[in-house]
Each structure stands twice: as C-alpha cells, then as structure tokens.
XYZ file of C-alpha atoms in Angstrom:
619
model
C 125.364 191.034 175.891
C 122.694 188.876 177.217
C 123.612 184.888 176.994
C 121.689 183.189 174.234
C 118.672 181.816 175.251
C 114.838 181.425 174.290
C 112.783 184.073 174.999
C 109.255 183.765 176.963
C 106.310 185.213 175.404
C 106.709 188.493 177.341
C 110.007 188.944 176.125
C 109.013 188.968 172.444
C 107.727 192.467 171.945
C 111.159 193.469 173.181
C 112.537 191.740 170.637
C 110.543 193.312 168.456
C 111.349 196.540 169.003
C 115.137 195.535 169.035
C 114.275 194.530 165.373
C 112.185 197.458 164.759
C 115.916 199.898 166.063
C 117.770 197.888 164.016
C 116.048 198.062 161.010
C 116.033 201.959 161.178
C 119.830 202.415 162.405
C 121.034 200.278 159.100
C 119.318 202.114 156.949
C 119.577 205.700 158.014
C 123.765 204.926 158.074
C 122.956 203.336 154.559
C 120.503 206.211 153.434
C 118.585 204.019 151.555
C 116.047 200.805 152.055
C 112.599 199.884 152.921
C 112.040 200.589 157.240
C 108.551 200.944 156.702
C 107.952 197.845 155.365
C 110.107 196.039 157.776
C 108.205 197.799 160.788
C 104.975 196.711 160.127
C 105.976 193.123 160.026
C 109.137 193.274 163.030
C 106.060 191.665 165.715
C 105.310 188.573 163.271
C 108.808 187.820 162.854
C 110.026 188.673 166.457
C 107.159 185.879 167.253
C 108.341 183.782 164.630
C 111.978 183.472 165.067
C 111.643 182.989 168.907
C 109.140 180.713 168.894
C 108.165 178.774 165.894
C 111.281 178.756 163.465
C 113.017 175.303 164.397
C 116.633 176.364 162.988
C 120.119 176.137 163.716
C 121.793 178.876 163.037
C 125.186 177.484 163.175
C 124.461 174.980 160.735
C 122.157 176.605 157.945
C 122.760 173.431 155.791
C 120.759 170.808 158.061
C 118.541 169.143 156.458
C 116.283 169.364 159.237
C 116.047 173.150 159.638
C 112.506 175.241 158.707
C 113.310 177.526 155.848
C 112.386 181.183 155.884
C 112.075 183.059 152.907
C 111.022 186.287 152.524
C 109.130 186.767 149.307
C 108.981 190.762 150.189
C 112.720 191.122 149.666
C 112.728 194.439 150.055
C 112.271 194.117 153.773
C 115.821 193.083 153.949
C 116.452 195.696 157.000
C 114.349 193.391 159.161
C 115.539 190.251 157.552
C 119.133 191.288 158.285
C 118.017 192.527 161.476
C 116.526 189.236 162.374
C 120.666 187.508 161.868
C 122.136 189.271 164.080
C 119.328 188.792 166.740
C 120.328 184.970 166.932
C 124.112 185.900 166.327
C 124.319 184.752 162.313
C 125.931 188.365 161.906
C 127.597 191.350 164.080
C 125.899 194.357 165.233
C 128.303 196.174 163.046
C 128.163 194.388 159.916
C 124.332 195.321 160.463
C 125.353 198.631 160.785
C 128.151 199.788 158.875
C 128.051 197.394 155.768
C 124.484 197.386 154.630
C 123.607 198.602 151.002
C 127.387 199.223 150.723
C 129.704 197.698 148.162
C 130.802 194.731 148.357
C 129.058 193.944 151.428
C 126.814 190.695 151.414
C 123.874 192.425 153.021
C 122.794 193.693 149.832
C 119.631 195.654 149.108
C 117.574 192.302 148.597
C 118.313 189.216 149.824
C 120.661 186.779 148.211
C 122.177 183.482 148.962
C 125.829 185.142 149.477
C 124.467 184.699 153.148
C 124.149 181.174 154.065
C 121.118 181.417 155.536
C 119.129 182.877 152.512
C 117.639 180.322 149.815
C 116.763 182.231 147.142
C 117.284 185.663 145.981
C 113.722 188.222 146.454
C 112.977 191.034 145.694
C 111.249 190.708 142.393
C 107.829 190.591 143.675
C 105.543 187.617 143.673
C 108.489 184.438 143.989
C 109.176 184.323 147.068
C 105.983 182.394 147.874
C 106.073 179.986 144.440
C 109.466 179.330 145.099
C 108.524 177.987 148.881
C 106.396 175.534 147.155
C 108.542 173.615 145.637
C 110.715 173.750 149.046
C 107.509 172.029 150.355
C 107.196 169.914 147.549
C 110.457 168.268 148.761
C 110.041 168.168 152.497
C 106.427 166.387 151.824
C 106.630 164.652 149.221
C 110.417 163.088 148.622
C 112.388 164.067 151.604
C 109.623 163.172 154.169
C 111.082 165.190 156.816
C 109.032 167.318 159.256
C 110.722 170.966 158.516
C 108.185 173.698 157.740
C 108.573 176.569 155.200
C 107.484 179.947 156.454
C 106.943 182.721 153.765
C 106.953 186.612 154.288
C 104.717 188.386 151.901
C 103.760 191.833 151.675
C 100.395 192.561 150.522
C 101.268 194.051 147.503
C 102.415 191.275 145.879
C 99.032 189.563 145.834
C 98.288 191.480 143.061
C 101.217 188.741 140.889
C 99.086 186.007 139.370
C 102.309 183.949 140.354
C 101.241 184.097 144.175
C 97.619 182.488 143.210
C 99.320 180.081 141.080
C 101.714 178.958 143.931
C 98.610 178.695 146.379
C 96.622 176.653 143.281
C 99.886 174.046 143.369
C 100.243 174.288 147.567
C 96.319 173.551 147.773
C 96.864 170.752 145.053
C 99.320 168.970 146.902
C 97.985 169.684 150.231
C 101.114 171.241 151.161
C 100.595 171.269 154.760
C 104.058 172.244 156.085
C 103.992 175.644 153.860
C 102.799 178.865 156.004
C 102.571 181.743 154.116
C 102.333 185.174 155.789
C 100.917 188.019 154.118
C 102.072 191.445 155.934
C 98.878 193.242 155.149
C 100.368 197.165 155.935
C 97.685 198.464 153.027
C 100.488 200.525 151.567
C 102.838 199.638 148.409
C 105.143 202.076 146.877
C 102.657 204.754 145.875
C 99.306 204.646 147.826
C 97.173 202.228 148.973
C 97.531 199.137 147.712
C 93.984 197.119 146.107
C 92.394 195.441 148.551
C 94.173 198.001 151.229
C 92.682 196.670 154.773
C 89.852 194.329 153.266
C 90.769 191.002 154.848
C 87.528 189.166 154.325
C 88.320 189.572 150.369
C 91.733 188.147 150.704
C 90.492 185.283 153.242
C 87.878 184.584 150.534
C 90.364 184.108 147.921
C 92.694 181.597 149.488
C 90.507 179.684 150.970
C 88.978 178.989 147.171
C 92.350 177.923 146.004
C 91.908 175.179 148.338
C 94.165 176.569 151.532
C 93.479 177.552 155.099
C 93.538 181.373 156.211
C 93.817 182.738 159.730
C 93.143 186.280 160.002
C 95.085 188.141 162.572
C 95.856 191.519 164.177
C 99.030 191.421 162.974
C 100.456 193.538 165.979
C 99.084 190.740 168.570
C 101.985 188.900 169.949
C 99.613 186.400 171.641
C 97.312 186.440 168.258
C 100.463 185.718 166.372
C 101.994 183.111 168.212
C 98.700 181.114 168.187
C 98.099 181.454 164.648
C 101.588 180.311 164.031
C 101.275 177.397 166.010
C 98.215 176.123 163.985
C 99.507 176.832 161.171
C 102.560 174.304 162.553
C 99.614 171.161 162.864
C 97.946 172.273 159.839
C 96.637 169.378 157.390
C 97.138 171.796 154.420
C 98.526 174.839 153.538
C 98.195 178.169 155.628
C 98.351 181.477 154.577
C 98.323 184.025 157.866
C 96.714 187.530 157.008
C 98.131 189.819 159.219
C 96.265 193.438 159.534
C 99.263 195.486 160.303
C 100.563 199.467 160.059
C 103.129 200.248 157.527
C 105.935 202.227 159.776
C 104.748 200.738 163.270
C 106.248 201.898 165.936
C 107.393 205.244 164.379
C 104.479 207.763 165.062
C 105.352 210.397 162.902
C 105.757 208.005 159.599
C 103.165 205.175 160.820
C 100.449 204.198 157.908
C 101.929 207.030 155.664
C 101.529 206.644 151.953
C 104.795 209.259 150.850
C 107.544 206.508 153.116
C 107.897 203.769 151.034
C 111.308 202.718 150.377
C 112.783 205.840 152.415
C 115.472 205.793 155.008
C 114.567 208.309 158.179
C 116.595 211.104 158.511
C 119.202 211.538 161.242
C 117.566 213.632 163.344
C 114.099 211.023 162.638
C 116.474 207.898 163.250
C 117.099 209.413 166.331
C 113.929 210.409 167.918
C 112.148 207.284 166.846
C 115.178 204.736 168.823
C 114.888 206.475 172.060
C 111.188 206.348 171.241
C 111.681 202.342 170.957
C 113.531 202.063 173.774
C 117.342 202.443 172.634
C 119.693 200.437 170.954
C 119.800 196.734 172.232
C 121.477 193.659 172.090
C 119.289 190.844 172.770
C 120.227 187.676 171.561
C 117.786 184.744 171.382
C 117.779 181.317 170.095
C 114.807 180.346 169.155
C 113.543 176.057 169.044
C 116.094 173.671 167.235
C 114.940 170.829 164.814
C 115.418 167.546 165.859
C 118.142 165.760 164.164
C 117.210 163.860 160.994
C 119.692 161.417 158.958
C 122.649 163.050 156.571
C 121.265 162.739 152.725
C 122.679 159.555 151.192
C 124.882 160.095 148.404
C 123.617 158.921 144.815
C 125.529 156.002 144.226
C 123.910 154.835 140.470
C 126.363 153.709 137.868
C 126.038 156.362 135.039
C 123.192 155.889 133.493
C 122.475 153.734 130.495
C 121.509 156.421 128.078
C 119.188 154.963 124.865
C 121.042 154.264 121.509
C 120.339 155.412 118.192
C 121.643 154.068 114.749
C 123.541 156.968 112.465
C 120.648 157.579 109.461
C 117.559 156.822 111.460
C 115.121 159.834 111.845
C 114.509 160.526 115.648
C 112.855 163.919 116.953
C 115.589 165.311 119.603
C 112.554 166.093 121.864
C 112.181 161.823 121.793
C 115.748 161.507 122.760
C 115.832 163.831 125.439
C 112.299 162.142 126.950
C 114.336 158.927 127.027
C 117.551 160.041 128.155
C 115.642 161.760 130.923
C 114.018 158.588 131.995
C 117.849 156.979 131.905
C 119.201 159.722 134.291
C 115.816 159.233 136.522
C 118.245 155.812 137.871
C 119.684 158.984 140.036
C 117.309 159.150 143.245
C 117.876 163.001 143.105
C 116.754 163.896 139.305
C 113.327 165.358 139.383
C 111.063 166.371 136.323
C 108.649 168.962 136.422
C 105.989 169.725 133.639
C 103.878 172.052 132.224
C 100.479 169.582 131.208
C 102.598 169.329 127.964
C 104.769 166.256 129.054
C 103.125 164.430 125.904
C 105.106 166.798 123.811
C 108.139 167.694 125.589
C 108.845 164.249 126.359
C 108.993 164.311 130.017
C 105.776 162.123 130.444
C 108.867 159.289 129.614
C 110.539 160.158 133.489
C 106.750 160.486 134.634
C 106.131 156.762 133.583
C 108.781 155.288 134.728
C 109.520 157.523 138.582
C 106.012 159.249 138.881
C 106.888 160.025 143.089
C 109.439 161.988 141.768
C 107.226 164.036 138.875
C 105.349 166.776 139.863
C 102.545 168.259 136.720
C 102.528 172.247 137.240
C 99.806 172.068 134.916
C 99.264 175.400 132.921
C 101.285 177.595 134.990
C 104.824 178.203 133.915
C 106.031 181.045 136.638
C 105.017 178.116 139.127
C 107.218 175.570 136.952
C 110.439 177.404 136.742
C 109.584 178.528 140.610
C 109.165 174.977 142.162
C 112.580 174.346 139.750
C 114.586 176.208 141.954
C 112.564 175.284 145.374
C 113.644 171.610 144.587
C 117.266 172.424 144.153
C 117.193 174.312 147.563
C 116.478 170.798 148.990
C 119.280 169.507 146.484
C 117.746 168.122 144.062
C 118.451 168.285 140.332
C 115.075 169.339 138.528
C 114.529 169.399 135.087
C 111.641 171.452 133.904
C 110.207 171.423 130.739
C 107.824 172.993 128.080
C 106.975 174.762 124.900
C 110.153 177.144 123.999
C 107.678 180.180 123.816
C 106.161 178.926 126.852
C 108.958 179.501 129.086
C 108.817 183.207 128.083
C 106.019 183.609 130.528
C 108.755 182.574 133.494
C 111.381 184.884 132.453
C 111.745 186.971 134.930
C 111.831 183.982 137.288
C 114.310 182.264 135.492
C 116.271 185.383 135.665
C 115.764 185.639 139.208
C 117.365 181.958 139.397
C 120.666 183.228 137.674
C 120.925 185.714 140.932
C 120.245 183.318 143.021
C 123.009 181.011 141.359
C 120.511 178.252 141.380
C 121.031 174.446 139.481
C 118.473 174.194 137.237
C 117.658 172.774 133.679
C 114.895 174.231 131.593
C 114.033 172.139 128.147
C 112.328 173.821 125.664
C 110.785 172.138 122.883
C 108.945 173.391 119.529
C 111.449 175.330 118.838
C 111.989 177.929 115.882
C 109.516 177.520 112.078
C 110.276 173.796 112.014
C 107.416 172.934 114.387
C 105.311 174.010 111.134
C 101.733 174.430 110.905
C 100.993 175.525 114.262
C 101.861 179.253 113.563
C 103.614 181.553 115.854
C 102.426 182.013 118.811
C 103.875 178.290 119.205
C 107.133 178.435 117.532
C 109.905 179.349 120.546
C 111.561 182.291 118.287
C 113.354 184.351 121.263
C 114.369 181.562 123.630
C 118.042 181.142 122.483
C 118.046 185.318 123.301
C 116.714 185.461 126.592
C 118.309 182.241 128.168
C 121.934 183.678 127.031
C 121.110 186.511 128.650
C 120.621 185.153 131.793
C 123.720 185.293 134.969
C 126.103 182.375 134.717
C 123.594 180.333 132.132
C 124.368 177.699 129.946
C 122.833 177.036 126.577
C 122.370 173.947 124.307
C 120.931 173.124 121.166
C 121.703 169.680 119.777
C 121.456 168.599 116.257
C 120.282 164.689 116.924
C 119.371 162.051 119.086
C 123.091 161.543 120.180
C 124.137 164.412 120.786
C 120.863 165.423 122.985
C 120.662 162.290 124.835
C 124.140 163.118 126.051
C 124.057 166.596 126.749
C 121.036 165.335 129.305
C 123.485 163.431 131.315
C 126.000 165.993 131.414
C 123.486 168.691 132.675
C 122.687 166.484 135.718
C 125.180 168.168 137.783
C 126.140 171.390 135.667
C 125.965 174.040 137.391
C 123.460 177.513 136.602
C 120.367 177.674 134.871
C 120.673 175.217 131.934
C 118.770 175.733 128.870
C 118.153 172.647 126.137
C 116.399 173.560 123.326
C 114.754 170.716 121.168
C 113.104 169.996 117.672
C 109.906 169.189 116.964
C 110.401 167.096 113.785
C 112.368 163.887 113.364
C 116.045 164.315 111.734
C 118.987 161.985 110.778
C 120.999 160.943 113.726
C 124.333 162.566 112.534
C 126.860 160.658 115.617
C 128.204 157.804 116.816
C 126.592 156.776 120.115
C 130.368 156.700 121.698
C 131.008 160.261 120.603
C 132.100 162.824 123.726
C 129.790 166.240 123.601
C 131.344 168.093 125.847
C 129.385 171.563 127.320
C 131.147 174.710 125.379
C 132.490 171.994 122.248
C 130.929 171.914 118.735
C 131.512 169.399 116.027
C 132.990 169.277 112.797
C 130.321 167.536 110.630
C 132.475 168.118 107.292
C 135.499 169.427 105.848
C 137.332 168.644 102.720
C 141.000 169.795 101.881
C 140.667 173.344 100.818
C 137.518 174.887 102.483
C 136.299 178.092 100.768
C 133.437 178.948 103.050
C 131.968 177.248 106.904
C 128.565 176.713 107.126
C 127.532 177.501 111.050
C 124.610 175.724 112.453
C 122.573 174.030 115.536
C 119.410 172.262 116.018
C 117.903 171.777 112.181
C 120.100 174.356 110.974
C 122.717 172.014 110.989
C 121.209 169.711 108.750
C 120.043 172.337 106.470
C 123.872 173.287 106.555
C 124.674 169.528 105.479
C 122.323 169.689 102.256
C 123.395 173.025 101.173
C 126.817 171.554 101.505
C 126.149 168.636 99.338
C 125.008 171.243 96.614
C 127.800 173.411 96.902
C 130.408 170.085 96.889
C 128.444 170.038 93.321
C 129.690 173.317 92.304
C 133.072 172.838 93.475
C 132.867 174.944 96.332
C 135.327 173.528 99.412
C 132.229 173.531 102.523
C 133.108 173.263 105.926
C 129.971 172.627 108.442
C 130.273 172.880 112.051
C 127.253 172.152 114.386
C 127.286 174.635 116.984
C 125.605 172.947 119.336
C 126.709 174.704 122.304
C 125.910 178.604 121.998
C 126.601 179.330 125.462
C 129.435 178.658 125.640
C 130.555 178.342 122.323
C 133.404 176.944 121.025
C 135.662 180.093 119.724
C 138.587 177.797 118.988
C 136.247 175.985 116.395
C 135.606 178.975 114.892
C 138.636 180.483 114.588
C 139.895 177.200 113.035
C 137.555 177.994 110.774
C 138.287 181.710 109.813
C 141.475 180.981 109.185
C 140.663 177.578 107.176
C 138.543 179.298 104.965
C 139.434 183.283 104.964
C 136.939 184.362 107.313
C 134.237 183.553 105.264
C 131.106 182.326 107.557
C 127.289 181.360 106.799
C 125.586 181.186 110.029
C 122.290 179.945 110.182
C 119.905 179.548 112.729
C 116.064 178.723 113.604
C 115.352 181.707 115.746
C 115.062 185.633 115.269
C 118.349 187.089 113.969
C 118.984 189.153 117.864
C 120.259 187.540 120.073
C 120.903 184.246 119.306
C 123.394 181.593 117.341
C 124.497 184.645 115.224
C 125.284 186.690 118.285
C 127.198 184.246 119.835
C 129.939 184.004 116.887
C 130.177 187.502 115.815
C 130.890 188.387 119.811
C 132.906 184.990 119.838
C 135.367 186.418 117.043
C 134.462 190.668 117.604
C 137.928 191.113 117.757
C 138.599 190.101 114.051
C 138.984 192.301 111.334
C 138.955 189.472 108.691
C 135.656 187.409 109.099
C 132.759 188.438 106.786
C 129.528 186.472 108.031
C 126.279 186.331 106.469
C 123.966 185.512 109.114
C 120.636 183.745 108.129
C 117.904 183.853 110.464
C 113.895 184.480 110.902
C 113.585 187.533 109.908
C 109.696 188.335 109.253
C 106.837 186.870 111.038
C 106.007 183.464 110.371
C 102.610 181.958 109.405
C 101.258 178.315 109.332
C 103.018 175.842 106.540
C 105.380 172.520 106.240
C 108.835 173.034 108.016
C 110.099 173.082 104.521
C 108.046 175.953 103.121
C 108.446 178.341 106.382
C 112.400 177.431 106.680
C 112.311 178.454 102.905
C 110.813 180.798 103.258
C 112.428 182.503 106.376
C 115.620 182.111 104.354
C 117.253 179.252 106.314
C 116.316 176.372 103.754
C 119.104 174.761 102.434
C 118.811 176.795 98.829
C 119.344 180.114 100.596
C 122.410 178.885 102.564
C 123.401 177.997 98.961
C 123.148 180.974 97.489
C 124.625 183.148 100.586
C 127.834 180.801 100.763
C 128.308 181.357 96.808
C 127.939 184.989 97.212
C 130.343 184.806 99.596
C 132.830 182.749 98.014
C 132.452 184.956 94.709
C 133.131 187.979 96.658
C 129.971 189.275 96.241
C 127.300 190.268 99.043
C-alpha cells in the first residue's frame, strides 16, 4: 500500500478511478446500490477530498474539520468508497460488508459511521440540513470550517432545496458549497431540466447565491471552482455537467441503470477497463487547530413562577421558560415568522445572536434543527402544531439520524377556537409518537410546561412539546418534580369508581367533569397524562386496579394515534380495563373552545356522561 500522503493534481484522476472500482466491486458483491450515480460524481469528489476537504480523519469530532454531507444518499458506494481512500475503513469492510446486515455501511448513509452527520437518502435534506451546519460555523461558532454538499440533480425538483438556498442567500452563508451532480438521469428517465445548466444557474443565482458552472469531468475545472467557492463572500452552489455511469462505456448516460448493481461478468470488464483494483491512500489538507468548546457552566436556570389558580396560556410559559434556559450559551431557538404566537419571540428578545427566523418555511426549520445539533447545540424549534406536518418527513429523517432536537408545537387540538381547521394541530400527537426513539409531551399548565422545557435541554431524540392556545388554571406547585415518562395524580378520593385520563386541556375538562360526578356520588380519579411518550404504565395500572379497569380517556386530537393509543397499548395486555376513549372525531369548524370541545365530545358534560355509563355498567 502506498504511504499516506497528498496527492498532486495529476494524481487525482487516479484516484478517481480507484473510487469509480470501488464503487462497482461493493456493489456487484452486494447486488444491490446506486454505481451509476456514484460514477458520474467519483471526479468531483476525488478533487474534493484530496484537495479542498480540510479534515482529519482520525478525529471526526474536531471542531475544526469541513463537513461533507451528501444530500444524494443514495450514492453511498462512492461515499463509502471515499473512507477507505483516506483509511477511515478497510478495503474489505468496503467489500464484503456493504448492504449486508448488520454492517454499518448501510444502503444510505447514517451516523453509525463517525464520519457521517446526518442520515440521507430521503431526497432534498441533505442540502437544508448543511445550512444550519453553516449557520453555526458563521454565525455562533465563528470558526473557518466549510460545509460541502453533494446533490444530485434530481433533487432540485424538492422545494426544500430552494428553501435551504432562500435561508443560505439570507444569511450570506459564505462557507456553504453546494454541489449539484448534474448526470440528467433520476430513477426513470431524464430528469426536468436534464442538461440545461443556464436554467439552473438562473435559479440560484435569484435566491441570492453564487453559481459556477462546470464540466463536471474537468479535474482542473473542478479544482478551481472548488477553490472559489473556498473565498466565496456568499454561498456557492457548483453545477457540474456530468455522465450518469462515467467511466463504464457500456452503461454510461443510460436511462434503464439507475439503482442497479453490474453484473459479474460487467463488474469485471469495466475494472480492468479502469485500470484494476487499487489501493491508493491519500490524505487530503488538515484544518488548523481551533480551541476545545467550553463547557456550559450556567447554574440551572431560574425558570418563571406561577401562582396555583392564575390563568396562564402554556404556550406563555414555555416562551418564558425558553428565555430562562437561553442563560445556557448552547440553547438555540429557531422560528417559523410565528414567534409572536409560539412564544419563542421571548428567547429572540432577550439572545437574538443566537435566534435564527426560518420565516415561512418549515422543512428548512426542522432541517437547520438538526444542522445546529451537528455543531452541538441544543435547538428548539417551534411553530403551529399543523405546521410542523409540512416537515414530517424531515423530522422523521432526524429520528434515523438519532439527532437532539426539540420541536414545540402550539395551537394545538379545537381549543385554539375560531380559527377553523386548517389551524388546529389535530394529528401531531400521532405522527411525533411515531417517530424513532421520540419523546412526547403535553403539559396541562404553566408549571408543569415551564419545567418540562428545562428538562428537554439535554434529552436526548427528537422531542415534541405540544402547547395550548388558551389560558388555563395553573394546577402545581412551582417546586413540583415532572419527570419525562411520569404523570400526575390531580385527584383521588377513597373509593374511586372510574379514572378520568387526560393532557393538555383535557385535563382540566377531566377536573370539571369530576367535580360533577363528586356531585353524584361517583368516586373520580383524574390523572394528567402529561407524558404520552413515554407514558407512565405504572400510573395506570394503579389505576385499573383502583377503580376496576374502568377508564375515560380524553384527549384534544383525532382519536388514531394519540393519548388514547398510548394507554390502550400501555395496558394491551389486560383483559379487565374497559376504556371509553373521547376524542375529535368529525371535522371541526370555527366556534368558542367551549362550543367545538362540546361539541367534539371532549367537554366536560360528555366526560360526564361516558364515566356514568361506565360506572352503571352500561356503554
């Protein structure tokens, strides 16, 4: 094996063709992958890595490496063939592991390699995730690492890529490079601009960033556009004209290859074609060293106090417990242009360098969310409940990646009133359970929120806070311990004949129906479930056997899914609970909170009636 050492610009389209053999011997062994789409791109990365990339491969935690993400995931065969060209992995683990179980060179990148940020693969967040990356370096770090982004052409089609070159030209990110492998094929044909370069330059240069069209199979071309892009004074997006299966004659710029391993007998021809199998090993520049991160050292934050009785919105008392936990230099808030709402315009005022607006754009929000934890920093993002449905599939992407995040949504369920549905956040409880490794929170009062916030500063996952619109009684002492995957007992009497289950303004509902039933003679337990992922099963087991399995759960939110899913899976293997779950059940219209909770049959008269009924036997 050759000793480790840079490589002169001659050298690189050896590399490159070592990358190119690489990429096809992995995935003919694994008989699966993407070689096409790695082969069209193996020159701008073989340029890339050897030249440009300041990174120490020993040490993938620096803080003063470049990052490389590559926002076509699917490329993984030259991604993985790129590690072990500067020795992060073997030639066999290349090899003989790739695509196979339990192997960490999985079909799309993840980050169970240390050298991989983010998992890609889902098309279009690579790129928005880089920008919050850059967000850090520029704006809070102030360190000179660059981000460099590989992304296929196809992606451009994702309104998320326009909305992360919107932000990066907003904040004249100027250490984000962004290049766009433009191979004019994607999985079935051409793809919509195919080779039409001018179009594409057109378009990123009007969202404010600088493009530098290239023959993408230019090593010279390559490295120069690569080194402007380096003393840039914005953001740079490189379009590279390239040929999907370069270097492969019989499968070069063929519309029937995508996401097809060569055959043997194929593999074969085309590596003696390339040159032969090769073991090159280069090292390309290192970052200069930059000082270790200083460890927050703030006493724990003074959260904000509420009296028991008084009225206060849980959206308020997460804005202000925000702005407590903003004492830590590494909490960050991010925003859709709804921080008047949500709250967070509370950190805004009070740390604005460390508040970044995302404006109307909430792929972009949850995206930068998980750039800034890269970095390690704890972001909290927030919005409208419904909003963050528009992100899903990026917060989804964040559970693979395992990243620490905290997503608040407010307006939450028919209490936000007249406003109508396309505002009230009816799903959100659903989809954020649903999510790898998430966490999910819905507090009943000020209290109760304000401390959740300071335990979610270093949880780990996605977290998900949901809030109320409306101002309700603050049910807790402010000394009272809320720990993540606990509930509370708000009442119980000696001989409970029924538990009333709720969270958010369910739980006070659950309270007043209580009161009525206390009337009646009717034993009431209520238990605020505040924590629906986890929940508390011990709670709730107290209280099947405290009451004879009899259970109202209510909750704000459509019946799948949510705070009604969570207990009947929490106690699935009991034969004695009966529950009558209450939930929003048809579609809701404008009105008061009062008349659409009524009328969704999560007031506090239906929980009266559906505890009687089950007390009385009846159903």
């Amino acid at each position: 094996m050759e000793a480790e050492r840079m490589l002169h610009a001659e050298e690189v389209g050896e590399l490159a063709d070592q990358l190119r053999v690489d990429t096809i011997r992995c995935s003919t062994r694994a008989g699966s992958g993407h070689p096409t789409s790695s082969l069209s791109a193996a020159d701008l990365l073989a340029v890339l890595i050897s030249r440009h990339l300041r990174y120490d491969w020993t040490n993938p935690r620096s803080r003063a490496n470049d990052h490389l993400i590559f926002s076509k995931g699917h490329a993984s065969p030259l991604l993985y063939a790129v590690f072990k060209a500067v020795g992060a992995i073997s030639d066999e683990e290349l090899v003989d592991t790739y695509r196979q179980f339990g192997s960490r060179l999985q079909g799309h990148p993840t980050p169970a390699l240390p050298w991989v940020d983010v998992a890609t693969g889902s098309l279009g967040q690579g790129l928005p995730v880089a920008v919050g990356i850059a967000l850090a370096g520029q704006h809070l770090d102030h360190l000179p690492f660059h981000v460099w982004v590989l992304c296929g052409d196809s992606e451009t089609a994702e309104g998320s890529i326009w909305e992360a070159l919107d932000k990066a030209g907003h904040y004249g990110l100027r250490n984000l490079t962004a290049i766009v492998d433009v191979n004019r094929l994607g999985q079935r044909g051409p793809t919509e601009l195919e080779w039409d370069l001018d179009t594409y330059r057109r378009r990123i240069e009007a969202f404010g960033c600088q493009a530098l069209v290239i023959d993408g199979h230019d090593l010279a071309a390559i490295d120069d556009a690569l080194s402007r892009a380096r003393q840039a004074t914005g953001p740079t997006v490189v379009l590279a004209r390239t040929v999907k299966g370069k270097g492969v004659p019989e499968i070069e710029n063929q519309p029937d290859w995508h996401g097809k391993s060569l055959k043997p007998d194929q593999a074969e021809r085309a590596v003696a074609a390339l040159g032969g199998v090769r073991q090159t090993r280069v090292s390309g520049p290192r970052p200069e060293p930059v000082p270790p991160v200083p460890t927050p050292t703030a006493a724990p934050p003074a959260l904000p106090r509420y009296d028991r009785g008084t009225k206060v919105a849980t959206r308020n008392a997460y804005g202000e417990a925000l702005r407590a936990v903003g004492a830590r230099p590494d909490v960050v808030a991010l925003d859709g242009e709804v921080s008047d709402s949500t709250r967070a315009d509370r950190f805004a005022e009070a740390y604005p360098e460390r508040f970044f607006e995302m404006f109307i754009s909430e792929q972009q929000l949850v995206a930068a969310a998980v750039g800034l934890q890269v970095r390690g920093y704890r972001p909290f993002a927030s919005s409208f409940a419904a909003f963050l449905s528009r992100a899903y599939d990026f917060i989804r992407m964040a559970g693979i990646s395992r990243a620490d995040i905290v997503l608040s949504g407010s307006h939450a369920g028919v209490e936000i009133g007249a406003d109508g549905p396309s505002q009230m956040g009816l799903e959100d409880l659903a989809a954020l359970r649903a999510v790898h490794g998430s966490t999910v929170l819905y507090p009943s009062d000020a209290v109760s929120c304000a401390a959740l916030v300071a335990r979610m500063v270093d949880h780990r996952g996605v977290t998900y806070l949901r809030t109320t619109r409306g101002a309700h009684p603050v049910l807790y002492d402010n000394d009272d311990s809320f720990p993540i995957g606990g509930s509370k007992l708000l009442r119980t009497g000696g001989d409970d004949q029924v538990a009333l289950v709720g969270a958010g303004v369910t739980a006070h509902n659950c309270l007043a129906a209580a009161d009525r039933l206390a009337g009646e003679g009717i034993g009431t337990r209520v238990i605020d479930l505040y924590s629906v992922k986890p929940v508390d099963r011990d709670r709730l087991l107290d209280a099947v056997r405290a009451t004879g399995g009899r259970l109202v759960v209510v909750e704000d939110h459509y019946p799948e899914g949510g705070l009604g899913s969570a207990v009947l899976e929490a106690l699935a293997d009991l034969a004695e609970v009966r529950v009558t779950h209450l939930a929003v059940r048809g579609l809701p219209t404008s009105g008061t909170p009062a008349e659409l909770m009524d009328q969704a049959g999560i007031g506090p008269e239906a929980i009266t009636r559906a505890a009687r009924a089950l007390v009385s036997g009846s159903r």
